[in-house]
Tab-separated table of C-alpha atoms in Angstrom:
chain	number	residue	atom	x	y	z
A	76	MET	CA	174.167	181.056	-123.675
A	77	LEU	CA	170.704	181.046	-123.965
A	78	PHE	CA	170.295	177.232	-123.588
A	79	SER	CA	172.392	177.126	-120.498
A	80	LEU	CA	170.351	179.884	-118.944
A	81	ALA	CA	167.151	177.922	-119.789
A	82	ILE	CA	168.707	174.649	-118.297
A	83	THR	CA	169.723	176.655	-115.112
A	84	LEU	CA	166.226	178.067	-114.718
A	85	ALA	CA	164.460	174.992	-115.575
A	86	THR	CA	166.758	173.088	-112.675
A	87	THR	CA	166.111	175.916	-110.344
A	88	PHE	CA	162.127	175.543	-110.261
A	89	MET	CA	161.961	171.780	-110.570
A	90	ALA	CA	164.385	170.883	-107.673
A	91	PRO	CA	161.686	171.968	-105.069
A	92	VAL	CA	159.013	170.121	-106.499
A	93	GLN	CA	161.144	166.914	-106.979
A	94	ASN	CA	162.304	167.078	-103.694
A	95	LYS	CA	158.813	167.326	-102.288
A	96	GLN	CA	157.449	164.527	-104.473
A	97	GLN	CA	160.247	162.442	-102.999
A	98	GLN	CA	159.867	162.883	-99.396
A	99	VAL	CA	160.103	159.686	-97.392
A	100	LYS	CA	160.097	158.246	-94.073
A	101	THR	CA	160.336	155.086	-92.424
A	102	GLN	CA	157.990	154.071	-89.385
A	103	VAL	CA	157.085	151.146	-87.419
A	104	ILE	CA	153.321	150.134	-87.200
A	105	TYR	CA	151.081	147.529	-85.987
A	106	VAL	CA	148.366	146.275	-88.193
A	107	LYS	CA	145.277	144.725	-86.106
A	108	GLU	CA	144.174	141.264	-86.651
A	109	SER	CA	140.715	142.319	-88.017
A	110	ARG	CA	139.694	144.933	-90.281
A	111	GLU	CA	136.756	147.221	-89.474
A	112	PRO	CA	134.114	148.805	-91.471
A	113	CYS	CA	135.015	152.366	-92.830
A	114	THR	CA	133.680	154.670	-95.509
A	115	GLY	CA	135.855	156.088	-98.265
A	116	VAL	CA	134.067	157.168	-101.237
A	117	ALA	CA	131.777	154.041	-100.609
A	118	PRO	CA	131.541	151.583	-97.594
A	119	MET	CA	134.551	149.448	-97.166
A	120	GLU	CA	136.636	147.597	-94.726
A	121	CYS	CA	140.072	149.118	-93.684
A	122	LEU	CA	143.185	147.796	-92.010
A	123	GLN	CA	143.523	148.981	-88.458
A	124	ILE	CA	147.026	150.449	-87.610
A	125	LYS	CA	148.696	152.357	-84.730
A	126	GLY	CA	152.457	153.519	-84.130
A	127	VAL	CA	154.537	152.163	-81.587
A	128	ASN	CA	153.619	154.804	-78.929
A	129	ASP	CA	149.913	154.892	-79.891
A	130	THR	CA	147.109	153.516	-77.782
A	131	GLU	CA	144.149	154.081	-80.189
A	132	TRP	CA	143.693	151.968	-83.828
A	133	SER	CA	142.861	154.169	-86.584
A	134	ASN	CA	141.749	153.362	-90.313
A	135	LEU	CA	144.101	153.072	-93.186
A	136	TYR	CA	142.120	153.540	-96.124
A	137	THR	CA	144.779	152.356	-98.594
A	138	ASN	CA	146.758	149.146	-98.717
A	139	ILE	CA	150.310	148.434	-97.888
A	140	SER	CA	152.349	147.586	-101.056
A	141	GLY	CA	153.992	144.281	-100.700
A	142	PHE	CA	152.213	143.294	-97.751
A	143	LYS	CA	150.020	139.997	-97.875
A	144	TYR	CA	147.560	140.453	-94.930
A	145	THR	CA	146.098	137.335	-93.199
A	146	PRO	CA	142.947	138.024	-90.546
A	147	GLY	CA	143.552	136.573	-87.247
A	148	TYR	CA	147.327	137.567	-87.254
A	149	ARG	CA	148.647	140.722	-85.513
A	150	TYR	CA	151.429	142.203	-87.410
A	151	LYS	CA	154.527	144.165	-86.668
A	152	LEU	CA	155.830	146.112	-89.754
A	153	ARG	CA	158.662	148.633	-90.840
A	154	VAL	CA	156.924	150.449	-93.682
A	155	ARG	CA	158.297	153.336	-96.066
A	156	ILE	CA	155.748	156.077	-96.277
A	157	THR	CA	155.974	158.255	-99.305
A	158	GLN	CA	154.081	161.333	-100.089
A	159	ILE	CA	152.120	161.180	-103.106
A	160	LYS	CA	151.922	164.360	-105.837
A	161	ASN	CA	148.544	165.522	-106.878
A	162	PRO	CA	146.695	162.528	-105.128
A	163	PRO	CA	143.376	161.611	-106.615
A	164	ALA	CA	140.209	163.198	-104.822
A	165	ASP	CA	139.042	159.928	-103.697
A	166	GLY	CA	142.477	158.506	-102.801
A	167	SER	CA	145.211	158.868	-99.963
A	168	SER	CA	147.985	161.380	-100.185
A	169	LEU	CA	150.281	158.792	-98.672
A	170	LYS	CA	151.839	155.658	-100.298
A	171	TYR	CA	152.910	152.794	-97.770
A	172	THR	CA	155.173	150.123	-99.025
A	173	LEU	CA	156.401	147.312	-96.715
A	174	THR	CA	159.979	146.967	-95.977
A	175	LYS	CA	160.353	144.447	-93.209
A	176	VAL	CA	157.778	142.259	-91.182
A	177	LEU	CA	159.101	142.338	-87.700
A	178	GLU	CA	156.529	140.254	-86.049
A	179	LYS	CA	153.586	138.063	-86.860
A	180	LYS	CA	151.606	136.804	-83.826
A	181	LYS	CA	148.535	134.564	-84.062
A	182	ILE	CA	145.558	135.900	-82.072
A	183	ALA	CA	143.548	132.523	-81.197
A	184	ASN	CA	139.977	132.823	-81.879
A	185	ALA	CA	139.709	136.190	-80.572
A	186	GLY	CA	137.317	137.342	-83.226
A	187	LEU	CA	135.237	134.324	-83.281
A	188	SER	CA	134.824	133.855	-79.356
A	189	ALA	CA	133.347	137.586	-79.156
A	190	ALA	CA	131.319	136.497	-82.489
A	191	THR	CA	129.594	133.815	-80.857
A	192	GLY	CA	127.989	135.719	-78.398
A	193	LYS	CA	126.051	137.864	-80.983
A	194	LYS	CA	123.440	137.394	-83.509
A	195	TRP	CA	124.682	136.461	-86.906
A	196	VAL	CA	122.505	137.832	-89.548
A	197	LEU	CA	122.860	137.045	-93.217
A	198	VAL	CA	123.972	140.017	-95.417
A	199	ARG	CA	125.654	137.990	-98.419
A	200	MET	CA	125.449	134.574	-100.113
A	201	ASP	CA	127.139	133.797	-103.025
A	202	ASN	CA	128.028	137.431	-103.825
A	203	GLU	CA	124.572	138.209	-103.798
A	204	ALA	CA	123.481	140.720	-101.095
A	205	VAL	CA	120.859	139.645	-98.685
A	206	THR	CA	118.911	142.717	-96.965
A	207	ASP	CA	115.803	141.437	-95.471
A	208	GLY	CA	117.534	139.921	-92.167
A	209	ALA	CA	115.122	137.076	-92.496
A	210	ILE	CA	117.997	134.427	-92.039
A	211	TRP	CA	120.069	134.653	-88.885
A	212	MET	CA	121.747	132.133	-86.374
A	213	GLU	CA	122.438	132.136	-82.727
A	214	PHE	CA	125.255	130.009	-81.053
A	215	ASP	CA	125.416	128.216	-77.639
A	216	PRO	CA	129.155	127.687	-76.901
A	217	ALA	CA	128.375	125.571	-73.934
A	218	GLN	CA	126.630	123.035	-75.857
A	219	LYS	CA	128.285	123.744	-79.311
A	220	ARG	CA	125.062	124.149	-80.822
A	221	ILE	CA	122.980	126.394	-83.506
A	222	HIS	CA	119.875	127.668	-83.899
A	223	GLY	CA	117.904	130.359	-85.977
A	224	LYS	CA	115.926	131.129	-88.787
A	225	SER	CA	116.590	130.180	-92.348
A	226	GLY	CA	114.132	132.518	-93.890
A	227	CYS	CA	110.371	130.641	-93.417
A	228	ASN	CA	111.479	127.799	-90.956
A	229	ASN	CA	113.552	127.485	-87.901
A	230	MET	CA	116.968	125.692	-88.136
A	231	MET	CA	119.489	124.246	-85.767
A	232	GLY	CA	122.383	122.076	-85.783
A	233	ALA	CA	125.745	121.707	-84.205
A	234	TYR	CA	129.410	123.430	-84.425
A	235	THR	CA	133.035	122.748	-83.812
A	236	ILE	CA	135.774	125.011	-84.175
A	237	SER	CA	139.685	124.323	-84.993
A	238	GLY	CA	142.178	127.019	-85.692
A	239	ASN	CA	140.875	129.172	-88.448
A	240	ASN	CA	138.183	126.534	-89.340
A	241	ILE	CA	134.460	126.224	-88.315
A	242	THR	CA	132.534	123.048	-89.131
A	243	PHE	CA	128.840	122.945	-89.240
A	244	SER	CA	126.943	119.555	-88.778
A	245	LYS	CA	123.449	117.785	-88.169
A	246	THR	CA	121.772	121.081	-89.411
A	247	ALA	CA	118.133	120.786	-89.911
A	248	GLY	CA	115.029	122.782	-90.282
A	249	THR	CA	111.190	122.722	-89.613
A	250	LEU	CA	109.092	121.837	-92.557
A	251	MET	CA	106.681	124.442	-92.929
A	252	ALA	CA	105.822	125.563	-96.659
A	253	CYS	CA	105.825	129.430	-97.363
A	254	PRO	CA	103.988	131.087	-99.695
A	255	ASP	CA	106.934	133.365	-100.965
A	256	ARG	CA	109.009	131.150	-103.495
A	257	ASP	CA	112.029	133.234	-103.598
A	258	MET	CA	112.089	132.927	-99.701
A	259	MET	CA	111.608	129.086	-100.033
A	260	ARG	CA	114.659	129.006	-102.867
A	261	ARG	CA	116.831	131.153	-100.776
A	262	GLU	CA	116.116	128.956	-97.745
A	263	THR	CA	117.120	125.779	-99.428
A	264	THR	CA	120.489	127.160	-100.887
A	265	PHE	CA	121.205	128.448	-97.477
A	266	MET	CA	120.996	125.240	-95.594
A	267	LYS	CA	122.619	123.764	-98.292
A	268	GLN	CA	125.530	125.913	-98.317
A	269	LEU	CA	125.612	125.635	-94.398
A	270	GLY	CA	124.921	122.188	-93.554
A	271	ASP	CA	127.923	119.558	-93.054
A	272	GLN	CA	130.470	122.188	-94.363
A	273	THR	CA	133.945	123.412	-93.158
A	274	PHE	CA	134.673	127.001	-93.732
A	275	GLN	CA	137.359	129.129	-92.770
A	276	TYR	CA	136.236	132.275	-91.087
A	277	THR	CA	137.208	135.850	-91.010
A	278	VAL	CA	136.110	138.379	-88.368
A	279	SER	CA	136.344	141.925	-89.505
A	280	GLY	CA	134.445	144.408	-86.895
A	281	GLN	CA	130.868	143.489	-87.202
A	282	THR	CA	131.252	141.499	-90.027
A	283	VAL	CA	132.042	137.612	-90.245
A	284	SER	CA	132.768	135.816	-93.346
A	285	LEU	CA	132.712	132.169	-94.164
A	286	LEU	CA	135.288	131.234	-96.936
A	287	GLN	CA	135.910	127.835	-98.896
A	288	ASN	CA	138.914	128.268	-101.233
A	289	GLY	CA	139.611	131.739	-100.858
A	290	ASN	CA	135.935	132.318	-101.733
A	291	ALA	CA	133.454	134.213	-99.401
A	292	ILE	CA	130.453	131.918	-99.681
A	293	LEU	CA	128.486	133.309	-96.671
A	294	GLN	CA	128.707	136.699	-94.923
A	295	PHE	CA	127.002	137.773	-91.729
A	296	ARG	CA	126.331	140.909	-89.746
A	297	LEU	CA	126.743	140.805	-86.266
A	298	GLU	CA	123.948	142.040	-83.721
A	299	GLU	CA	123.016	141.816	-80.048
A	300	LYS	CA	120.971	138.952	-79.553
A	301	ASN	CA	117.911	140.725	-78.060
A	302	GLY	CA	117.998	142.890	-81.682
A	303	ASN	CA	115.557	142.598	-84.391
A	304	ALA	CA	117.321	140.165	-86.818
A	305	SER	CA	114.344	139.191	-88.464
A	306	GLY	CA	113.957	142.512	-90.603
A	307	ASN	CA	110.444	144.043	-90.627
A	308	THR	CA	109.019	140.755	-90.517
A	309	SER	CA	108.714	140.449	-86.568
A	310	ASN	CA	105.534	141.221	-84.670
A	311	ASN	CA	105.458	140.532	-81.092
A	312	ASN	CA	102.245	142.061	-80.383
A	313	TRP	CA	100.504	138.895	-78.614
A	314	ALA	CA	97.182	139.938	-78.989
A	315	SER	CA	97.493	139.126	-82.723
A	316	VAL	CA	97.448	135.498	-81.869
A	317	SER	CA	94.168	135.409	-80.058
A	318	ASN	CA	91.447	133.274	-81.169
A	319	LYS	CA	93.492	131.486	-83.591
A	320	LYS	CA	94.532	127.836	-83.880
A	321	TRP	CA	98.249	127.227	-83.561
A	322	THR	CA	99.505	123.713	-84.216
A	323	LEU	CA	102.644	122.495	-82.899
A	324	LYS	CA	105.408	121.802	-85.707
A	325	MET	CA	108.731	121.424	-83.428
A	326	ILE	CA	109.497	120.686	-79.938
A	327	ASN	CA	113.019	120.268	-78.522
A	328	GLU	CA	114.384	120.356	-82.266
A	329	GLY	CA	112.583	117.477	-83.193
A	330	VAL	CA	110.025	118.190	-86.214
A	331	ILE	CA	106.417	116.870	-85.758
A	332	SER	CA	104.025	116.447	-88.453
A	333	ASN	CA	100.491	115.817	-87.994
A	334	SER	CA	100.871	115.776	-84.178
A	335	GLY	CA	97.172	116.773	-83.163
A	336	ILE	CA	98.675	118.776	-80.682
A	337	TRP	CA	97.113	122.462	-80.888
A	338	LEU	CA	96.795	125.593	-78.557
A	339	GLN	CA	94.256	128.578	-78.839
A	340	PHE	CA	94.983	131.810	-76.725
A	341	ASP	CA	92.552	134.156	-75.074
A	342	ALA	CA	94.168	137.119	-75.049
A	343	ALA	CA	91.583	139.218	-73.193
A	344	LYS	CA	91.212	136.622	-70.347
A	345	LYS	CA	94.604	135.265	-70.666
A	346	ARG	CA	93.726	131.730	-70.834
A	347	PHE	CA	94.565	128.691	-73.307
A	348	SER	CA	92.992	125.719	-74.544
A	349	GLY	CA	93.587	122.837	-77.133
A	350	LYS	CA	94.603	119.592	-77.616
A	351	GLY	CA	97.522	117.358	-76.434
A	352	GLY	CA	96.958	114.702	-79.350
A	353	CYS	CA	94.459	112.519	-77.341
A	354	ASN	CA	93.051	114.956	-74.517
A	355	ASN	CA	91.595	118.326	-74.140
A	356	ILE	CA	93.844	120.851	-72.406
A	357	SER	CA	93.607	124.348	-70.884
A	358	GLY	CA	95.405	126.566	-68.219
A	359	SER	CA	96.024	130.100	-67.816
A	360	TYR	CA	99.333	132.253	-68.990
A	361	THR	CA	100.569	135.629	-68.315
A	362	ILE	CA	102.527	137.961	-70.339
A	363	ALA	CA	105.480	140.093	-69.384
A	364	GLY	CA	107.617	141.902	-72.078
A	365	ASN	CA	108.594	139.143	-74.436
A	366	LYS	CA	108.317	136.680	-71.900
A	367	ILE	CA	105.045	134.027	-71.653
A	368	THR	CA	104.594	131.724	-68.481
A	369	PHE	CA	102.066	129.153	-68.495
A	370	SER	CA	100.306	127.675	-65.571
A	371	GLN	CA	100.005	123.715	-65.194
A	372	ALA	CA	97.878	122.802	-67.948
A	373	MET	CA	94.653	121.006	-66.970
A	374	SER	CA	93.566	117.710	-69.252
A	375	THR	CA	90.918	115.220	-69.424
A	376	ARG	CA	91.989	111.818	-68.557
A	377	MET	CA	91.052	109.640	-71.693
A	378	MET	CA	93.341	106.929	-72.724
A	379	CYS	CA	94.422	106.485	-76.389
A	380	GLY	CA	95.188	103.574	-78.031
A	381	ASP	CA	98.431	105.052	-79.691
A	382	ALA	CA	101.312	104.721	-76.825
A	383	ASP	CA	103.155	107.245	-79.028
A	384	VAL	CA	100.605	109.738	-78.880
A	385	MET	CA	100.100	109.449	-75.059
A	386	HIS	CA	103.711	109.455	-74.592
A	387	ARG	CA	104.317	112.794	-76.948
A	388	GLU	CA	101.147	114.354	-75.237
A	389	SER	CA	102.835	113.770	-71.548
A	390	ASP	CA	106.309	115.276	-72.996
A	391	PHE	CA	104.437	118.125	-74.341
A	392	LEU	CA	102.246	118.950	-71.053
A	393	LYS	CA	105.439	118.366	-69.070
A	394	GLN	CA	107.506	121.018	-71.193
A	395	LEU	CA	104.599	123.888	-71.363
A	396	GLY	CA	103.074	123.625	-67.810
A	397	GLY	CA	104.817	125.873	-65.444
A	398	HIS	CA	107.291	127.178	-67.714
A	399	THR	CA	108.412	130.727	-68.830
A	400	PHE	CA	109.722	131.242	-72.203
A	401	THR	CA	110.795	134.320	-74.578
A	402	TYR	CA	108.338	134.290	-77.575
A	403	VAL	CA	108.693	135.715	-80.984
A	404	VAL	CA	105.333	135.833	-83.160
A	405	ASN	CA	106.407	135.932	-86.523
A	406	GLY	CA	103.644	136.465	-89.116
A	407	GLU	CA	102.274	132.657	-89.031
A	408	THR	CA	104.675	131.220	-86.362
A	409	ILE	CA	104.887	131.325	-82.876
A	410	ASP	CA	108.435	130.386	-81.334
A	411	LEU	CA	108.907	129.696	-77.972
A	412	GLN	CA	112.386	129.841	-76.301
A	413	GLU	CA	114.589	129.076	-73.349
A	414	ASN	CA	117.930	130.567	-72.862
A	415	GLY	CA	118.253	131.621	-76.310
A	416	LYS	CA	117.535	128.045	-77.418
A	417	PRO	CA	114.395	127.119	-79.175
A	418	VAL	CA	111.919	124.867	-77.462
A	419	MET	CA	108.573	124.868	-79.542
A	420	GLN	CA	107.205	126.176	-82.727
A	421	PHE	CA	103.598	126.359	-83.488
A	422	THR	CA	102.390	127.451	-86.882
A	423	LEU	CA	99.050	128.960	-87.848
A	424	GLU	CA	96.259	126.432	-89.205
A	425	ASN	CA	95.246	127.720	-92.509
A	426	ASN	CA	91.820	128.676	-92.540
A	427	GLY	CA	91.736	130.471	-95.774
A	428	ASN	CA	89.803	127.812	-97.738
A	429	GLU	CA	86.092	128.505	-96.369
A	430	ALA	CA	84.487	125.999	-98.460
A	431	GLN	CA	86.825	123.249	-97.381
A	432	SER	CA	86.088	124.600	-93.397
A	433	ALA	CA	82.713	124.723	-93.987
A	434	ALA	CA	82.536	121.080	-95.249
A	435	SER	CA	84.772	119.906	-92.525
A	436	ASN	CA	82.208	121.382	-89.939
A	437	ASP	CA	79.165	119.985	-91.611
A	438	LYS	CA	80.846	116.562	-91.314
A	439	GLN	CA	81.445	117.230	-87.897
A	440	TRP	CA	77.785	117.943	-86.881
A	441	ALA	CA	76.973	115.055	-89.072
A	442	PHE	CA	78.880	113.029	-86.537
A	443	ILE	CA	77.638	114.621	-83.478
A	444	ALA	CA	74.040	114.271	-84.723
A	445	SER	CA	74.479	110.641	-85.146
A	446	LYS	CA	75.239	109.878	-81.529
A	447	LYS	CA	73.735	110.089	-78.032
A	448	TRP	CA	75.735	112.369	-75.730
A	449	ASN	CA	75.987	112.032	-72.054
A	450	VAL	CA	77.085	114.363	-69.245
A	451	ILE	CA	80.209	112.743	-67.696
A	452	LYS	CA	81.713	116.075	-66.238
A	453	LEU	CA	79.431	119.202	-65.055
A	454	ASN	CA	81.864	122.198	-63.880
A	455	ASP	CA	84.441	120.554	-61.487
A	456	ALA	CA	82.507	117.229	-60.905
A	457	THR	CA	82.840	114.188	-62.302
A	458	LEU	CA	79.882	112.299	-62.878
A	459	ASP	CA	78.882	108.719	-63.241
A	460	ASN	CA	75.084	107.710	-64.613
A	461	SER	CA	74.065	111.226	-64.335
A	462	GLY	CA	71.218	110.380	-66.297
A	463	ILE	CA	71.675	113.774	-68.174
A	464	TRP	CA	72.079	113.766	-72.002
A	465	LEU	CA	71.456	115.531	-75.255
A	466	GLU	CA	70.962	114.729	-78.976
A	467	PHE	CA	70.960	117.225	-81.731
A	468	ASP	CA	68.889	117.643	-85.091
A	469	THR	CA	70.858	119.554	-87.279
A	470	SER	CA	68.064	120.189	-89.821
A	471	LYS	CA	66.038	121.904	-87.206
A	472	LYS	CA	69.127	123.176	-85.207
A	473	ARG	CA	67.231	121.697	-81.911
A	474	PHE	CA	68.350	119.541	-79.210
A	475	HIS	CA	66.654	117.142	-76.996
A	476	GLY	CA	67.451	115.098	-74.060
A	477	LYS	CA	67.137	114.360	-70.477
A	478	GLY	CA	68.112	116.819	-67.452
A	479	GLY	CA	68.145	113.386	-65.047
A	480	CYS	CA	64.591	113.710	-64.118
A	481	ASN	CA	62.750	115.607	-66.457
A	482	SER	CA	62.720	115.937	-70.557
A	483	ILE	CA	64.406	118.755	-71.962
A	484	SER	CA	64.802	120.594	-75.422
A	485	GLY	CA	65.750	123.877	-77.019
A	486	GLY	CA	67.129	125.416	-79.863
A	487	TYR	CA	70.985	125.994	-81.207
A	488	SER	CA	73.394	127.654	-83.398
A	489	ALA	CA	76.813	126.737	-84.181
A	490	THR	CA	79.448	128.957	-86.306
A	491	GLY	CA	83.167	127.782	-86.452
A	492	ASP	CA	84.070	126.431	-83.023
A	493	GLU	CA	81.316	128.232	-81.271
A	494	ILE	CA	77.739	126.959	-80.210
A	495	LYS	CA	75.255	129.083	-78.712
A	496	PHE	CA	71.988	127.285	-76.810
A	497	THR	CA	68.655	129.137	-76.476
A	498	LYS	CA	66.620	128.888	-73.242
A	499	GLY	CA	66.202	125.227	-72.368
A	500	ILE	CA	62.681	124.106	-71.497
A	501	SER	CA	61.813	120.758	-69.567
A	502	THR	CA	58.967	119.147	-68.231
A	503	ARG	CA	57.764	120.009	-64.567
A	504	MET	CA	57.842	116.328	-63.062
A	505	ALA	CA	59.114	116.437	-59.491
A	506	CYS	CA	61.775	113.569	-58.575
A	507	ILE	CA	62.192	112.064	-55.604
A	508	ASP	CA	66.267	112.584	-55.475
A	509	ALA	CA	66.955	116.177	-54.459
A	510	ASP	CA	70.387	115.953	-55.856
A	511	VAL	CA	69.036	114.789	-58.970
A	512	MET	CA	66.987	117.694	-59.108
A	513	ARG	CA	69.365	120.027	-57.917
A	514	ARG	CA	71.925	118.738	-60.772
A	515	GLU	CA	69.233	119.279	-63.484
A	516	THR	CA	68.464	122.768	-62.507
A	517	GLU	CA	72.365	123.325	-62.290
A	518	PHE	CA	72.813	121.963	-66.040
A	519	LEU	CA	69.756	124.039	-67.553
A	520	LYS	CA	70.837	127.267	-66.009
A	521	LEU	CA	74.472	126.577	-67.223
A	522	ILE	CA	73.477	126.248	-70.905
A	523	SER	CA	70.289	128.184	-71.351
A	524	ASP	CA	71.126	131.343	-73.464
A	525	HIS	CA	74.934	130.624	-73.280
A	526	SER	CA	77.679	130.312	-75.537
A	527	PHE	CA	80.564	128.002	-75.314
A	528	ARG	CA	83.676	127.284	-77.627
A	529	TYR	CA	83.538	123.290	-78.270
A	530	ASP	CA	85.139	120.489	-79.899
A	531	VAL	CA	84.960	116.933	-80.319
A	532	ALA	CA	87.524	114.475	-79.125
A	533	GLU	CA	87.599	110.706	-80.095
A	534	GLN	CA	84.924	109.780	-77.590
A	535	THR	CA	83.761	113.286	-75.890
A	536	LEU	CA	82.034	116.614	-76.971
A	537	ASN	CA	83.296	119.559	-74.579
A	538	LEU	CA	82.028	122.889	-73.910
A	539	TYR	CA	84.552	125.621	-72.716
A	540	LYS	CA	84.056	128.864	-71.033
A	541	ASP	CA	87.047	131.059	-70.325
A	542	GLY	CA	89.274	128.118	-72.007
A	543	LYS	CA	87.980	125.780	-69.094
A	544	ILE	CA	85.845	122.804	-69.661
A	545	VAL	CA	82.493	123.140	-68.087
A	546	VAL	CA	80.501	120.109	-69.634
A	547	MET	CA	82.001	117.101	-70.991
A	548	PHE	CA	79.741	114.562	-72.738
A	549	GLY	CA	80.673	111.048	-73.301
A	550	MET	CA	79.798	109.349	-76.766
A	551	GLN	CA	76.969	106.731	-76.964
A	552	ASP	CA	75.394	104.950	-79.951
A	553	LYS	CA	71.568	105.910	-80.434
A	554	THR	CA	69.174	103.123	-79.219
A	555	LEU	CA	67.228	102.354	-82.364
């Protein structure tokens, strides 16, 4: 009797609990073709589900038992939903079990079409997190081209899409060596992983994964193209480029070594000057936001023996002059882009070795002192047989020569690429030709107590003021 009563009481008290644990309902749901980032106990990616009559997708923080999900397909499922007794604090209180796949529909490239309009910032490579944002890509769907940064260098290439596959080809990069060895190692790995490879892709919210044999090789975070995808290394303060020498390393996706093409910028006066490879060049520019517009560049007219150098100089001047670029100043590089595509890259010439720089400067002045320099251009006038010339004595820091009519002399000092003349003195002989006397006075007034930026071309010594050549000397061997 007592035993029977115990059984009866146990049954009475347990029955409601058992019924509650086994509450089951069947529902038809849709599963979206891509996952979305979500946060449970930790950041994760959730399936997106909604009911037949729902308009908004919601996160599913658990799996659907018996369901194998393939990104890129939208599913209509019948599922059994079971209430879980005493679920863990970090777990769902519902269990979803697949009973039937009612529909499986391919969503053709929907995710990737949207993704190619964004900037892809590398966040994971070979299961290792990448956090500095230094590696990124952008896409040009019309040309089927990619461009971006591989960490230290610019990179570019081509791509094709077929079904759920994306193939990268002809990937290449500039060849600048960076001091950070870890960055260089990672850059080499990235270019090897990406180049001439085919991947399956998945797009989940703001994440793109590239897979091979089911394993995620590369993973990217999607950002707006105008966003900062280069981490904390980007510095678009144009003033930081002023009075430095920037050497051309890439033009129109072609890497250039020892091009002889370089620019210097005067941020205060909005002027640039430099070398086109053979001739000296100069001009002006304007800055508006992250845009720079160059005027048509002026250049000297010296013909160089190397036809390739002349051809490259012509291409460079045509590409630069009269064009507007988006610029990015990133440490020791300046990138110029048009329509999101890299056009030119300049790298900062390393002047860190002061001893080497001083030795190079001494060698240059030894060359200058060994020649006679005839004025062939004064301000905007080109001169033939001007009769104006200078010679330099590097040991005494003195110059002497002719102003056209009278003998002239004075002192000078040279530091880096700047030369400063003391007040010039001359004899007092009056010459019959008034034009010669006028030009002599103009020349002495121009150089006396004035400083200039200077450079030495193959046959000329040039003095610059405000980025413009004001005096050009032609080289001549000294008369013994």
